[in-house]
Amino acid sequence: SHGTDVSREIWCFGDAGSMFYDAIADCIRLRYRLMTYLYSMAAVVTFDGTAMVRALALEFPEDSHAQNISDEYMFARSLLVCPVVRAMYFGPGSQPLEGEAKTRSVYLPKGSDWYDFYTGAIYKGGQSCVVNCPIERIPLFVRAGSILPMTEVMQHVDEVRDAQYEIRVYTGEDAQFALYEDAGDGYGYESGERSFIGMRWHQSKAELAIERREGSFPGMIEERDYRIVFVTPEGSSRRELRYTGDQVRVQMGDVER
């Protein structure tokens, strides 16, 4: 986190191996793994004016129960974030809390199934459920019918420019995604120095279509290794490929638990 007046660097919260340091480090690593998704969603905000953080009341207008949920939000279209807003470890004056359950109740909006991001377990929408939330884990769910591009953990975003992308397909419904790339710095994107790679998941065909890249920019990585992960209620399957900018179709194989 960033701010003024109070030191917020990770080393202000202990050493590696301590509870608070490790919890912050886990969140930082998750942020870097999600950077491909985050950057693509930032492009949607820039070019289409769509909000990245969305209230459930606006995202699910036909779900009357979602109208009253004020402690969860959609992070772009795919991710449902359920922050922990109740003290579980320490209270005022840093007094340890005894007997506090490390769980919270979350509401999963109806109209979709939801995958637990960490475990892959799937839940029907339109229900509340109690989930584990130790200090290192913010409850996070992925809407069925989502394509979630991820990458490797890095120390900074340009550390490995040609890092492999992991494309997670959360099956159950058709899905589409536009993976956005540009130089990562400067204003060349405003004059067209950018690219999009369209992706479509066809549920009935069990097939992911990765479309031909549109656009280019200086320093663009022409070819990149992709790991495709198909997430299903029964388990997951993986495919490896080298994306060269041309259209490719990937069939979901046998699922392994």
PDB file of C-alpha atoms in Angstrom, residues 65-255:
ATOM      1  CA  HIS A  65     -30.051  -9.819  -2.254  1.00  0.00           C
ATOM      2  CA  ALA A  66     -26.974  -8.398  -3.984  1.00  0.00           C
ATOM      3  CA  GLN A  67     -28.481  -4.900  -3.676  1.00  0.00           C
ATOM      4  CA  ASN A  68     -27.665  -4.887   0.027  1.00  0.00           C
ATOM      5  CA  ILE A  69     -24.119  -6.289  -0.110  1.00  0.00           C
ATOM      6  CA  SER A  70     -21.663  -3.528   0.801  1.00  0.00           C
ATOM      7  CA  ASP A  71     -18.561  -5.543   1.801  1.00  0.00           C
ATOM      8  CA  GLU A  72     -17.920  -7.381  -1.488  1.00  0.00           C
ATOM      9  CA  TYR A  73     -17.206  -6.118  -4.982  1.00  0.00           C
ATOM     10  CA  MET A  74     -16.485  -7.273  -8.505  1.00  0.00           C
ATOM     11  CA  PHE A  75     -12.934  -6.593  -9.684  1.00  0.00           C
ATOM     12  CA  ALA A  76     -13.681  -6.115 -13.369  1.00  0.00           C
ATOM     13  CA  ARG A  77     -16.013  -8.776 -14.748  1.00  0.00           C
ATOM     14  CA  SER A  78     -14.384 -11.968 -13.541  1.00  0.00           C
ATOM     15  CA  LEU A  79     -13.251 -11.637  -9.920  1.00  0.00           C
ATOM     16  CA  LEU A  80     -15.466 -11.410  -6.844  1.00  0.00           C
ATOM     17  CA  VAL A  81     -13.487  -9.984  -3.922  1.00  0.00           C
ATOM     18  CA  CYS A  82     -14.704 -10.431  -0.342  1.00  0.00           C
ATOM     19  CA  PRO A  83     -12.440  -8.377   1.972  1.00  0.00           C
ATOM     20  CA  VAL A  84     -12.102  -9.292   5.626  1.00  0.00           C
ATOM     21  CA  VAL A  85     -13.282  -6.245   7.580  1.00  0.00           C
ATOM     22  CA  ARG A  86     -13.489  -7.777  11.062  1.00  0.00           C
ATOM     23  CA  ALA A  87     -10.520  -8.058  13.421  1.00  0.00           C
ATOM     24  CA  MET A  88      -9.503 -11.693  13.874  1.00  0.00           C
ATOM     25  CA  TYR A  89      -6.015 -11.583  15.376  1.00  0.00           C
ATOM     26  CA  PHE A  90      -5.543  -8.337  17.331  1.00  0.00           C
ATOM     27  CA  GLY A  91      -7.878  -5.721  18.754  1.00  0.00           C
ATOM     28  CA  PRO A  92      -7.361  -2.136  20.036  1.00  0.00           C
ATOM     29  CA  GLY A  93      -3.992  -1.607  21.630  1.00  0.00           C
ATOM     30  CA  SER A  94      -2.644  -4.643  19.773  1.00  0.00           C
ATOM     31  CA  GLN A  95      -4.305  -6.942  22.275  1.00  0.00           C
ATOM     32  CA  PRO A  96      -4.472 -10.547  20.998  1.00  0.00           C
ATOM     33  CA  LEU A  97      -7.978 -11.795  20.286  1.00  0.00           C
ATOM     34  CA  GLU A  98      -8.845 -15.250  21.538  1.00  0.00           C
ATOM     35  CA  GLY A  99     -11.285 -17.640  19.911  1.00  0.00           C
ATOM     36  CA  GLU A 100     -11.920 -15.579  16.770  1.00  0.00           C
ATOM     37  CA  ALA A 101     -12.885 -17.827  13.865  1.00  0.00           C
ATOM     38  CA  LYS A 102     -10.747 -17.220  10.781  1.00  0.00           C
ATOM     39  CA  THR A 103     -13.787 -17.398   8.525  1.00  0.00           C
ATOM     40  CA  ARG A 104     -16.340 -15.063   7.006  1.00  0.00           C
ATOM     41  CA  SER A 105     -19.679 -15.431   5.283  1.00  0.00           C
ATOM     42  CA  VAL A 106     -19.724 -14.465   1.616  1.00  0.00           C
ATOM     43  CA  TYR A 107     -22.648 -14.055  -0.741  1.00  0.00           C
ATOM     44  CA  LEU A 108     -22.261 -15.426  -4.271  1.00  0.00           C
ATOM     45  CA  PRO A 109     -24.576 -13.592  -6.695  1.00  0.00           C
ATOM     46  CA  LYS A 110     -27.105 -15.661  -8.566  1.00  0.00           C
ATOM     47  CA  GLY A 111     -26.981 -16.127 -12.299  1.00  0.00           C
ATOM     48  CA  SER A 112     -23.484 -17.655 -12.290  1.00  0.00           C
ATOM     49  CA  ASP A 113     -21.499 -20.437 -10.715  1.00  0.00           C
ATOM     50  CA  TRP A 114     -18.384 -19.379  -8.808  1.00  0.00           C
ATOM     51  CA  TYR A 115     -14.964 -21.011  -8.468  1.00  0.00           C
ATOM     52  CA  ASP A 116     -12.851 -20.554  -5.362  1.00  0.00           C
ATOM     53  CA  PHE A 117      -9.669 -18.987  -6.767  1.00  0.00           C
ATOM     54  CA  TYR A 118      -7.414 -20.865  -4.350  1.00  0.00           C
ATOM     55  CA  THR A 119      -8.949 -24.342  -4.300  1.00  0.00           C
ATOM     56  CA  GLY A 120     -10.898 -24.609  -7.551  1.00  0.00           C
ATOM     57  CA  ALA A 121     -14.038 -25.667  -5.647  1.00  0.00           C
ATOM     58  CA  ILE A 122     -17.225 -24.542  -7.374  1.00  0.00           C
ATOM     59  CA  TYR A 123     -20.346 -23.053  -5.778  1.00  0.00           C
ATOM     60  CA  LYS A 124     -23.811 -22.279  -7.088  1.00  0.00           C
ATOM     61  CA  GLY A 125     -24.709 -18.620  -7.197  1.00  0.00           C
ATOM     62  CA  GLY A 126     -27.560 -17.181  -5.165  1.00  0.00           C
ATOM     63  CA  GLN A 127     -26.340 -18.472  -1.820  1.00  0.00           C
ATOM     64  CA  SER A 128     -24.260 -17.473   1.175  1.00  0.00           C
ATOM     65  CA  CYS A 129     -21.470 -19.709   2.404  1.00  0.00           C
ATOM     66  CA  VAL A 130     -18.783 -19.592   5.068  1.00  0.00           C
ATOM     67  CA  VAL A 131     -15.210 -19.688   3.766  1.00  0.00           C
ATOM     68  CA  ASN A 132     -11.806 -19.827   5.407  1.00  0.00           C
ATOM     69  CA  CYS A 133      -9.833 -16.597   5.475  1.00  0.00           C
ATOM     70  CA  PRO A 134      -6.547 -16.871   7.372  1.00  0.00           C
ATOM     71  CA  ILE A 135      -4.529 -13.679   7.362  1.00  0.00           C
ATOM     72  CA  GLU A 136      -2.720 -14.529   4.108  1.00  0.00           C
ATOM     73  CA  ARG A 137      -5.910 -15.136   2.122  1.00  0.00           C
ATOM     74  CA  ILE A 138      -8.591 -12.661   1.039  1.00  0.00           C
ATOM     75  CA  PRO A 139     -11.640 -14.666  -0.122  1.00  0.00           C
ATOM     76  CA  LEU A 140     -11.608 -14.517  -3.919  1.00  0.00           C
ATOM     77  CA  PHE A 141     -13.954 -16.160  -6.421  1.00  0.00           C
ATOM     78  CA  VAL A 142     -13.925 -16.390 -10.211  1.00  0.00           C
ATOM     79  CA  ARG A 143     -17.137 -16.277 -12.215  1.00  0.00           C
ATOM     80  CA  ALA A 144     -17.746 -19.384 -14.328  1.00  0.00           C
ATOM     81  CA  GLY A 145     -17.332 -18.373 -17.946  1.00  0.00           C
ATOM     82  CA  SER A 146     -14.180 -16.328 -17.394  1.00  0.00           C
ATOM     83  CA  ILE A 147     -10.769 -16.138 -19.032  1.00  0.00           C
ATOM     84  CA  LEU A 148      -8.128 -15.026 -16.545  1.00  0.00           C
ATOM     85  CA  PRO A 149      -4.628 -14.319 -17.967  1.00  0.00           C
ATOM     86  CA  MET A 150      -1.785 -14.497 -15.452  1.00  0.00           C
ATOM     87  CA  THR A 151       1.999 -14.453 -15.503  1.00  0.00           C
ATOM     88  CA  GLU A 152       5.006 -15.192 -13.303  1.00  0.00           C
ATOM     89  CA  VAL A 153       5.970 -13.615  -9.977  1.00  0.00           C
ATOM     90  CA  MET A 154       8.523 -10.851 -10.575  1.00  0.00           C
ATOM     91  CA  GLN A 155      10.381  -8.173  -8.656  1.00  0.00           C
ATOM     92  CA  HIS A 156       9.209  -5.529 -11.127  1.00  0.00           C
ATOM     93  CA  VAL A 157       6.997  -5.686 -14.200  1.00  0.00           C
ATOM     94  CA  ASP A 158       9.825  -5.624 -16.762  1.00  0.00           C
ATOM     95  CA  GLU A 159      12.073  -8.138 -15.037  1.00  0.00           C
ATOM     96  CA  VAL A 160      11.171 -10.927 -17.505  1.00  0.00           C
ATOM     97  CA  ARG A 161       9.602  -9.276 -20.529  1.00  0.00           C
ATOM     98  CA  ASP A 162       8.974 -12.544 -22.372  1.00  0.00           C
ATOM     99  CA  ALA A 163       7.647 -14.425 -19.335  1.00  0.00           C
ATOM    100  CA  GLN A 164       5.189 -17.229 -19.972  1.00  0.00           C
ATOM    101  CA  TYR A 165       1.499 -16.369 -19.766  1.00  0.00           C
ATOM    102  CA  GLU A 166      -0.866 -18.692 -17.934  1.00  0.00           C
ATOM    103  CA  ILE A 167      -4.325 -18.440 -19.451  1.00  0.00           C
ATOM    104  CA  ARG A 168      -6.908 -19.848 -17.059  1.00  0.00           C
ATOM    105  CA  VAL A 169     -10.282 -20.737 -18.551  1.00  0.00           C
ATOM    106  CA  TYR A 170     -12.991 -21.121 -15.920  1.00  0.00           C
ATOM    107  CA  THR A 171     -15.502 -23.268 -17.748  1.00  0.00           C
ATOM    108  CA  GLY A 172     -19.273 -23.476 -17.433  1.00  0.00           C
ATOM    109  CA  GLU A 173     -20.321 -20.712 -19.816  1.00  0.00           C
ATOM    110  CA  ASP A 174     -18.962 -19.087 -22.957  1.00  0.00           C
ATOM    111  CA  ALA A 175     -16.275 -16.497 -22.253  1.00  0.00           C
ATOM    112  CA  GLN A 176     -14.207 -13.888 -24.051  1.00  0.00           C
ATOM    113  CA  PHE A 177     -11.260 -11.693 -23.195  1.00  0.00           C
ATOM    114  CA  ALA A 178      -9.087  -9.112 -24.942  1.00  0.00           C
ATOM    115  CA  LEU A 179      -5.478  -9.387 -23.750  1.00  0.00           C
ATOM    116  CA  TYR A 180      -3.897  -5.957 -24.031  1.00  0.00           C
ATOM    117  CA  GLU A 181      -0.207  -5.130 -24.416  1.00  0.00           C
ATOM    118  CA  ASP A 182       1.837  -2.009 -25.036  1.00  0.00           C
ATOM    119  CA  ALA A 183       5.358  -0.758 -24.281  1.00  0.00           C
ATOM    120  CA  GLY A 184       4.496  -0.473 -20.585  1.00  0.00           C
ATOM    121  CA  ASP A 185       5.757   3.111 -20.312  1.00  0.00           C
ATOM    122  CA  GLY A 186       5.297   6.366 -22.201  1.00  0.00           C
ATOM    123  CA  TYR A 187       2.344   7.599 -24.253  1.00  0.00           C
ATOM    124  CA  GLY A 188       2.803   5.723 -27.515  1.00  0.00           C
ATOM    125  CA  TYR A 189      -0.420   3.798 -26.863  1.00  0.00           C
ATOM    126  CA  GLU A 190      -2.339   7.053 -27.424  1.00  0.00           C
ATOM    127  CA  SER A 191      -1.180   7.093 -31.055  1.00  0.00           C
ATOM    128  CA  GLY A 192      -1.941   3.425 -31.703  1.00  0.00           C
ATOM    129  CA  GLU A 193       1.211   1.729 -30.397  1.00  0.00           C
ATOM    130  CA  ARG A 194      -0.630  -1.152 -28.733  1.00  0.00           C
ATOM    131  CA  SER A 195      -1.959  -4.619 -29.426  1.00  0.00           C
ATOM    132  CA  PHE A 196      -4.919  -6.806 -28.533  1.00  0.00           C
ATOM    133  CA  ILE A 197      -5.179 -10.583 -28.565  1.00  0.00           C
ATOM    134  CA  GLY A 198      -8.786 -11.762 -28.540  1.00  0.00           C
ATOM    135  CA  MET A 199      -9.634 -15.004 -26.761  1.00  0.00           C
ATOM    136  CA  ARG A 200     -12.926 -16.892 -26.882  1.00  0.00           C
ATOM    137  CA  TRP A 201     -13.983 -19.966 -24.963  1.00  0.00           C
ATOM    138  CA  HIS A 202     -16.714 -22.026 -26.631  1.00  0.00           C
ATOM    139  CA  GLN A 203     -18.354 -24.129 -23.949  1.00  0.00           C
ATOM    140  CA  SER A 204     -20.258 -26.397 -26.359  1.00  0.00           C
ATOM    141  CA  LYS A 205     -17.079 -27.215 -28.316  1.00  0.00           C
ATOM    142  CA  ALA A 206     -14.789 -27.334 -25.254  1.00  0.00           C
ATOM    143  CA  GLU A 207     -12.458 -25.152 -27.307  1.00  0.00           C
ATOM    144  CA  LEU A 208     -10.429 -21.993 -26.697  1.00  0.00           C
ATOM    145  CA  ALA A 209      -9.838 -19.849 -29.778  1.00  0.00           C
ATOM    146  CA  ILE A 210      -6.893 -17.441 -29.533  1.00  0.00           C
ATOM    147  CA  GLU A 211      -7.246 -14.946 -32.349  1.00  0.00           C
ATOM    148  CA  ARG A 212      -4.669 -13.257 -34.522  1.00  0.00           C
ATOM    149  CA  ARG A 213      -2.912 -10.387 -32.765  1.00  0.00           C
ATOM    150  CA  GLU A 214      -4.169  -6.956 -33.767  1.00  0.00           C
ATOM    151  CA  GLY A 215      -1.747  -4.030 -33.674  1.00  0.00           C
ATOM    152  CA  SER A 216       1.889  -3.669 -32.686  1.00  0.00           C
ATOM    153  CA  PHE A 217       4.268  -1.417 -30.776  1.00  0.00           C
ATOM    154  CA  PRO A 218       8.048  -0.931 -30.460  1.00  0.00           C
ATOM    155  CA  GLY A 219       9.685  -3.668 -28.427  1.00  0.00           C
ATOM    156  CA  MET A 220       6.695  -6.013 -28.708  1.00  0.00           C
ATOM    157  CA  ILE A 221       7.391  -9.658 -27.845  1.00  0.00           C
ATOM    158  CA  GLU A 222       6.556 -11.421 -31.110  1.00  0.00           C
ATOM    159  CA  GLU A 223       6.346 -14.944 -29.668  1.00  0.00           C
ATOM    160  CA  ARG A 224       5.509 -16.113 -26.174  1.00  0.00           C
ATOM    161  CA  ASP A 225       4.926 -19.403 -24.374  1.00  0.00           C
ATOM    162  CA  TYR A 226       1.366 -19.919 -23.166  1.00  0.00           C
ATOM    163  CA  ARG A 227       0.176 -22.385 -20.568  1.00  0.00           C
ATOM    164  CA  ILE A 228      -3.554 -22.958 -21.008  1.00  0.00           C
ATOM    165  CA  VAL A 229      -5.321 -24.198 -17.864  1.00  0.00           C
ATOM    166  CA  PHE A 230      -8.916 -25.355 -18.206  1.00  0.00           C
ATOM    167  CA  VAL A 231     -10.651 -25.246 -14.819  1.00  0.00           C
ATOM    168  CA  THR A 232     -13.777 -27.398 -14.457  1.00  0.00           C
ATOM    169  CA  PRO A 233     -15.870 -28.659 -11.517  1.00  0.00           C
ATOM    170  CA  GLU A 234     -14.135 -32.034 -11.920  1.00  0.00           C
ATOM    171  CA  GLY A 235     -10.571 -30.711 -11.949  1.00  0.00           C
ATOM    172  CA  SER A 236      -8.243 -29.105 -14.483  1.00  0.00           C
ATOM    173  CA  SER A 237      -6.271 -29.877 -17.622  1.00  0.00           C
ATOM    174  CA  ARG A 238      -3.280 -28.102 -19.148  1.00  0.00           C
ATOM    175  CA  ARG A 239      -1.925 -27.416 -22.601  1.00  0.00           C
ATOM    176  CA  GLU A 240       1.365 -25.766 -23.577  1.00  0.00           C
ATOM    177  CA  LEU A 241       1.838 -23.798 -26.788  1.00  0.00           C
ATOM    178  CA  ARG A 242       3.977 -21.145 -28.421  1.00  0.00           C
ATOM    179  CA  TYR A 243       1.853 -18.192 -29.504  1.00  0.00           C
ATOM    180  CA  THR A 244       3.312 -16.466 -32.560  1.00  0.00           C
ATOM    181  CA  GLY A 245       0.577 -13.936 -33.266  1.00  0.00           C
ATOM    182  CA  ASP A 246      -1.519 -16.162 -35.529  1.00  0.00           C
ATOM    183  CA  GLN A 247      -4.866 -17.701 -34.699  1.00  0.00           C
ATOM    184  CA  VAL A 248      -4.793 -20.986 -32.810  1.00  0.00           C
ATOM    185  CA  ARG A 249      -7.489 -23.262 -31.419  1.00  0.00           C
ATOM    186  CA  VAL A 250      -6.942 -25.319 -28.278  1.00  0.00           C
ATOM    187  CA  GLN A 251      -9.169 -28.224 -27.286  1.00  0.00           C
ATOM    188  CA  MET A 252      -9.700 -29.028 -23.643  1.00  0.00           C
ATOM    189  CA  GLY A 253      -8.251 -32.447 -22.919  1.00  0.00           C
ATOM    190  CA  ASP A 254      -8.992 -35.005 -20.220  1.00  0.00           C
ATOM    191  CA  VAL A 255      -9.431 -33.437 -16.830  1.00  0.00           C
TER     192      VAL A 255
END
